[in-house]
PDB file of C-alpha atoms in Angstrom:
ATOM      1  CA  UNK A  17     102.838 100.295  93.013  1.00  0.00           C
ATOM      2  CA  UNK A  18     106.206  99.835  94.681  1.00  0.00           C
ATOM      3  CA  UNK A  19     106.794 100.827  98.274  1.00  0.00           C
ATOM      4  CA  UNK A  20     109.898 100.873 100.410  1.00  0.00           C
ATOM      5  CA  UNK A  21     110.623  98.632 103.367  1.00  0.00           C
ATOM      6  CA  UNK A  22     113.502  98.620 105.789  1.00  0.00           C
ATOM      7  CA  UNK A  23     114.862  95.142 106.467  1.00  0.00           C
ATOM      8  CA  UNK A  24     116.763  94.593 109.694  1.00  0.00           C
ATOM      9  CA  UNK A  25     118.680  91.347 110.203  1.00  0.00           C
ATOM     10  CA  UNK A  26     119.301  89.950 113.693  1.00  0.00           C
ATOM     11  CA  UNK A  27     121.293  86.919 114.788  1.00  0.00           C
ATOM     12  CA  UNK A  28     119.592  86.283 118.159  1.00  0.00           C
ATOM     13  CA  UNK A  29     115.922  85.716 118.926  1.00  0.00           C
ATOM     14  CA  UNK A  30     116.068  87.564 122.260  1.00  0.00           C
ATOM     15  CA  UNK A  31     117.509  90.634 120.556  1.00  0.00           C
ATOM     16  CA  UNK A  32     114.765  90.328 117.925  1.00  0.00           C
ATOM     17  CA  UNK A  33     112.035  90.214 120.596  1.00  0.00           C
ATOM     18  CA  UNK A  34     113.386  93.348 122.286  1.00  0.00           C
ATOM     19  CA  UNK A  35     113.689  95.062 118.897  1.00  0.00           C
ATOM     20  CA  UNK A  36     110.077  94.250 118.007  1.00  0.00           C
ATOM     21  CA  UNK A  37     108.918  95.736 121.317  1.00  0.00           C
ATOM     22  CA  UNK A  38     110.997  98.891 120.775  1.00  0.00           C
ATOM     23  CA  UNK A  39     109.796  99.333 117.181  1.00  0.00           C
ATOM     24  CA  UNK A  40     106.167  98.916 118.251  1.00  0.00           C
ATOM     25  CA  UNK A  41     106.730 101.390 121.098  1.00  0.00           C
ATOM     26  CA  UNK A  42     108.012 103.880 118.491  1.00  0.00           C
ATOM     27  CA  UNK A  43     104.704 103.380 116.578  1.00  0.00           C
ATOM     28  CA  UNK A  44     106.158 101.871 113.400  1.00  0.00           C
ATOM     29  CA  UNK A  45     104.233  99.195 111.506  1.00  0.00           C
ATOM     30  CA  UNK A  46     106.059  95.864 111.250  1.00  0.00           C
ATOM     31  CA  UNK A  47     105.139  94.265 107.927  1.00  0.00           C
ATOM     32  CA  UNK A  48     106.604  90.820 108.594  1.00  0.00           C
ATOM     33  CA  UNK A  49     109.185  88.943 110.647  1.00  0.00           C
ATOM     34  CA  UNK A  50     111.007  85.977 109.098  1.00  0.00           C
ATOM     35  CA  UNK A  51     112.529  83.442 111.501  1.00  0.00           C
ATOM     36  CA  UNK A  52     114.252  80.067 111.027  1.00  0.00           C
ATOM     37  CA  UNK A  53     112.205  78.579 113.890  1.00  0.00           C
ATOM     38  CA  UNK A  54     109.096  79.593 115.864  1.00  0.00           C
ATOM     39  CA  UNK A  55     109.842  82.305 118.419  1.00  0.00           C
ATOM     40  CA  UNK A  56     107.602  82.017 121.474  1.00  0.00           C
ATOM     41  CA  UNK A  57     105.670  85.223 122.166  1.00  0.00           C
ATOM     42  CA  UNK A  58     106.567  86.944 118.894  1.00  0.00           C
ATOM     43  CA  UNK A  59     102.946  87.101 117.747  1.00  0.00           C
ATOM     44  CA  UNK A  60     101.916  88.909 120.929  1.00  0.00           C
ATOM     45  CA  UNK A  61     104.913  91.243 120.733  1.00  0.00           C
ATOM     46  CA  UNK A  62     103.951  92.129 117.143  1.00  0.00           C
ATOM     47  CA  UNK A  63     100.354  92.773 118.195  1.00  0.00           C
ATOM     48  CA  UNK A  64      98.847  90.102 115.950  1.00  0.00           C
ATOM     49  CA  UNK A  65      95.284  88.966 116.580  1.00  0.00           C
ATOM     50  CA  UNK A  66      94.877  85.455 118.007  1.00  0.00           C
ATOM     51  CA  UNK A  67      94.240  82.731 115.468  1.00  0.00           C
ATOM     52  CA  UNK A  68      90.815  81.164 114.994  1.00  0.00           C
ATOM     53  CA  UNK A  69      92.098  77.856 113.665  1.00  0.00           C
ATOM     54  CA  UNK A  70      91.138  76.093 116.924  1.00  0.00           C
ATOM     55  CA  UNK A  71      87.509  77.140 116.429  1.00  0.00           C
ATOM     56  CA  UNK A  72      87.604  75.771 112.892  1.00  0.00           C
ATOM     57  CA  UNK A  73      89.145  72.546 114.185  1.00  0.00           C
ATOM     58  CA  UNK A  74      86.204  72.117 116.567  1.00  0.00           C
ATOM     59  CA  UNK A  75      83.724  72.768 113.757  1.00  0.00           C
ATOM     60  CA  UNK A  76      85.533  70.279 111.502  1.00  0.00           C
ATOM     61  CA  UNK A  77      85.450  67.694 114.312  1.00  0.00           C
ATOM     62  CA  UNK A  78      81.695  68.223 114.669  1.00  0.00           C
ATOM     63  CA  UNK A  79      81.298  67.725 110.925  1.00  0.00           C
ATOM     64  CA  UNK A  80      83.317  64.487 111.174  1.00  0.00           C
ATOM     65  CA  UNK A  81      81.178  63.254 114.083  1.00  0.00           C
ATOM     66  CA  UNK A  82      77.989  64.044 112.143  1.00  0.00           C
ATOM     67  CA  UNK A  83      79.272  62.227 109.050  1.00  0.00           C
ATOM     68  CA  UNK A  84      80.192  59.210 111.210  1.00  0.00           C
ATOM     69  CA  UNK A  85      76.776  59.037 112.855  1.00  0.00           C
ATOM     70  CA  UNK A  86      74.851  59.440 109.595  1.00  0.00           C
ATOM     71  CA  UNK A  87      77.123  56.986 107.763  1.00  0.00           C
ATOM     72  CA  UNK A  88      76.915  54.275 110.456  1.00  0.00           C
ATOM     73  CA  UNK A  89      73.157  54.679 110.860  1.00  0.00           C
ATOM     74  CA  UNK A  90      72.620  54.316 107.129  1.00  0.00           C
ATOM     75  CA  UNK A  91      75.070  51.456 106.558  1.00  0.00           C
ATOM     76  CA  UNK A  92      74.508  49.325 109.670  1.00  0.00           C
ATOM     77  CA  UNK A  93      70.830  50.027 110.516  1.00  0.00           C
ATOM     78  CA  UNK A  94      68.902  51.070 107.406  1.00  0.00           C
ATOM     79  CA  UNK A  95      70.708  49.765 104.315  1.00  0.00           C
ATOM     80  CA  UNK A  96      72.248  46.431 105.362  1.00  0.00           C
ATOM     81  CA  UNK A  97      71.385  45.402 108.934  1.00  0.00           C
ATOM     82  CA  UNK A  98      73.444  42.452 110.150  1.00  0.00           C
ATOM     83  CA  UNK A  99      73.501  40.447 113.344  1.00  0.00           C
ATOM     84  CA  UNK A 100      77.165  40.754 114.326  1.00  0.00           C
ATOM     85  CA  UNK A 101      78.114  39.133 117.612  1.00  0.00           C
ATOM     86  CA  UNK A 102      74.507  38.870 118.745  1.00  0.00           C
ATOM     87  CA  UNK A 103      73.953  42.644 118.649  1.00  0.00           C
ATOM     88  CA  UNK A 104      70.474  43.588 117.478  1.00  0.00           C
ATOM     89  CA  UNK A 105      70.252  46.002 114.585  1.00  0.00           C
ATOM     90  CA  UNK A 106      66.889  47.583 115.361  1.00  0.00           C
ATOM     91  CA  UNK A 107      68.114  51.077 116.214  1.00  0.00           C
ATOM     92  CA  UNK A 108      71.231  53.183 116.236  1.00  0.00           C
ATOM     93  CA  UNK A 109      71.026  53.874 119.988  1.00  0.00           C
ATOM     94  CA  UNK A 110      71.224  50.175 120.876  1.00  0.00           C
ATOM     95  CA  UNK A 111      74.389  49.777 118.803  1.00  0.00           C
ATOM     96  CA  UNK A 112      76.066  53.100 119.621  1.00  0.00           C
ATOM     97  CA  UNK A 113      78.637  51.687 122.097  1.00  0.00           C
ATOM     98  CA  UNK A 114      80.049  49.532 119.304  1.00  0.00           C
ATOM     99  CA  UNK A 115      80.238  52.601 117.026  1.00  0.00           C
ATOM    100  CA  UNK A 116      82.197  54.847 119.423  1.00  0.00           C
ATOM    101  CA  UNK A 117      85.647  53.976 117.968  1.00  0.00           C
ATOM    102  CA  UNK A 118      84.431  54.801 114.463  1.00  0.00           C
ATOM    103  CA  UNK A 119      82.939  58.085 115.658  1.00  0.00           C
ATOM    104  CA  UNK A 120      86.211  59.002 117.386  1.00  0.00           C
ATOM    105  CA  UNK A 121      88.358  58.137 114.382  1.00  0.00           C
ATOM    106  CA  UNK A 122      86.246  60.072 111.883  1.00  0.00           C
ATOM    107  CA  UNK A 123      86.103  63.074 114.216  1.00  0.00           C
ATOM    108  CA  UNK A 124      89.895  63.163 114.429  1.00  0.00           C
ATOM    109  CA  UNK A 125      90.290  62.445 110.705  1.00  0.00           C
ATOM    110  CA  UNK A 126      88.031  65.293 109.609  1.00  0.00           C
ATOM    111  CA  UNK A 127      89.459  67.759 112.142  1.00  0.00           C
ATOM    112  CA  UNK A 128      93.079  67.024 111.249  1.00  0.00           C
ATOM    113  CA  UNK A 129      92.768  66.956 107.478  1.00  0.00           C
ATOM    114  CA  UNK A 130      90.436  69.906 107.094  1.00  0.00           C
ATOM    115  CA  UNK A 131      92.502  71.941 109.563  1.00  0.00           C
ATOM    116  CA  UNK A 132      95.684  71.356 107.530  1.00  0.00           C
ATOM    117  CA  UNK A 133      93.876  72.330 104.320  1.00  0.00           C
ATOM    118  CA  UNK A 134      92.496  75.458 106.014  1.00  0.00           C
ATOM    119  CA  UNK A 135      95.959  76.388 107.308  1.00  0.00           C
ATOM    120  CA  UNK A 136      97.508  76.079 103.855  1.00  0.00           C
ATOM    121  CA  UNK A 137      94.730  78.079 102.192  1.00  0.00           C
ATOM    122  CA  UNK A 138      94.799  80.770 104.898  1.00  0.00           C
ATOM    123  CA  UNK A 139      98.589  81.035 104.643  1.00  0.00           C
ATOM    124  CA  UNK A 140      98.382  81.161 100.832  1.00  0.00           C
ATOM    125  CA  UNK A 141     100.699  78.175 100.564  1.00  0.00           C
ATOM    126  CA  UNK A 142      99.859  75.981  97.595  1.00  0.00           C
ATOM    127  CA  UNK A 143     101.913  73.419  95.724  1.00  0.00           C
ATOM    128  CA  UNK A 144     104.725  74.801  93.566  1.00  0.00           C
ATOM    129  CA  UNK A 145     104.526  78.263  95.132  1.00  0.00           C
ATOM    130  CA  UNK A 146     107.842  80.038  95.287  1.00  0.00           C
ATOM    131  CA  UNK A 147     109.243  81.015  98.676  1.00  0.00           C
ATOM    132  CA  UNK A 148     108.659  84.605  99.772  1.00  0.00           C
ATOM    133  CA  UNK A 149     111.503  85.027 102.220  1.00  0.00           C
ATOM    134  CA  UNK A 150     113.597  88.041 101.207  1.00  0.00           C
ATOM    135  CA  UNK A 151     116.902  86.678 102.519  1.00  0.00           C
ATOM    136  CA  UNK A 152     117.995  83.032 102.398  1.00  0.00           C
ATOM    137  CA  UNK A 153     119.774  83.399 105.759  1.00  0.00           C
ATOM    138  CA  UNK A 154     116.352  83.450 107.449  1.00  0.00           C
ATOM    139  CA  UNK A 155     116.035  79.730 106.751  1.00  0.00           C
ATOM    140  CA  UNK A 156     119.292  78.987 108.554  1.00  0.00           C
ATOM    141  CA  UNK A 157     120.270  81.152 111.515  1.00  0.00           C
ATOM    142  CA  UNK A 158     119.202  84.793 111.053  1.00  0.00           C
ATOM    143  CA  UNK A 159     116.029  86.741 111.797  1.00  0.00           C
ATOM    144  CA  UNK A 160     114.645  89.465 109.536  1.00  0.00           C
ATOM    145  CA  UNK A 161     112.179  92.229 110.389  1.00  0.00           C
ATOM    146  CA  UNK A 162     110.490  94.251 107.633  1.00  0.00           C
ATOM    147  CA  UNK A 163     109.103  97.698 108.414  1.00  0.00           C
ATOM    148  CA  UNK A 164     107.105  99.772 105.939  1.00  0.00           C
ATOM    149  CA  UNK A 165     108.476 103.292 105.506  1.00  0.00           C
ATOM    150  CA  UNK A 166     106.976 106.410 103.996  1.00  0.00           C
ATOM    151  CA  UNK A 167     109.810 108.896 103.604  1.00  0.00           C
ATOM    152  CA  UNK A 168     111.364 108.230 107.043  1.00  0.00           C
ATOM    153  CA  UNK A 169     113.934 105.612 105.995  1.00  0.00           C
ATOM    154  CA  UNK A 170     116.859 107.147 107.879  1.00  0.00           C
ATOM    155  CA  UNK A 171     114.919 107.483 111.130  1.00  0.00           C
ATOM    156  CA  UNK A 172     113.732 103.862 110.999  1.00  0.00           C
ATOM    157  CA  UNK A 173     117.188 102.592 109.986  1.00  0.00           C
ATOM    158  CA  UNK A 174     118.784 104.440 112.920  1.00  0.00           C
ATOM    159  CA  UNK A 175     116.201 103.001 115.323  1.00  0.00           C
ATOM    160  CA  UNK A 176     116.836  99.481 114.048  1.00  0.00           C
ATOM    161  CA  UNK A 177     120.602  99.839 114.440  1.00  0.00           C
ATOM    162  CA  UNK A 178     120.046 100.966 118.035  1.00  0.00           C
ATOM    163  CA  UNK A 179     117.981  97.831 118.702  1.00  0.00           C
ATOM    164  CA  UNK A 180     120.909  95.570 117.830  1.00  0.00           C
ATOM    165  CA  UNK A 181     120.414  94.846 114.138  1.00  0.00           C
ATOM    166  CA  UNK A 182     123.456  93.270 112.521  1.00  0.00           C
ATOM    167  CA  UNK A 183     122.513  94.613 109.083  1.00  0.00           C
ATOM    168  CA  UNK A 184     119.931  97.177 107.881  1.00  0.00           C
ATOM    169  CA  UNK A 185     118.843  97.421 104.216  1.00  0.00           C
ATOM    170  CA  UNK A 186     116.293  99.579 102.402  1.00  0.00           C
ATOM    171  CA  UNK A 187     114.485  97.655  99.663  1.00  0.00           C
ATOM    172  CA  UNK A 188     111.777  98.284  97.106  1.00  0.00           C
ATOM    173  CA  UNK A 189     108.812  95.977  97.694  1.00  0.00           C
ATOM    174  CA  UNK A 190     106.411  95.266  94.864  1.00  0.00           C
TER     175      UNK A 190
END
């Protein structure tokens, strides 16, 4: 089912921020905003929920720490105990200070790699996926705001022109 969206193009991020606030104050739903660079505060202005990727990063770090502890205990204590530098290999606790760098590295490794994979999956960005930006100027120096419309195209277009939009288009979105 096709629906209509109004696309407003801006050439300044400050004008875009003010426009987003005005559109939200007028109770219109902003579908998406395309920008050539991150705009600080845009997510809050759009009313987006805070991300939970930091929580997942912590969980992934805990998984990495657990894997490091289990791996080092099995390899260095149970499977193949060795006397390296006069350190006894009777228990994991006695050798833990020597294992701290490995625990740190695997914690960071798991957190970083799994967080990147989670970000790509959550953003629906996989290899060979075509770009979804509706206007190629958004990758260079313009900002685009898409607003879903339901029979009120002229009202929304007039509001967007008042907010400082350089160009306003009505498009069919599939």
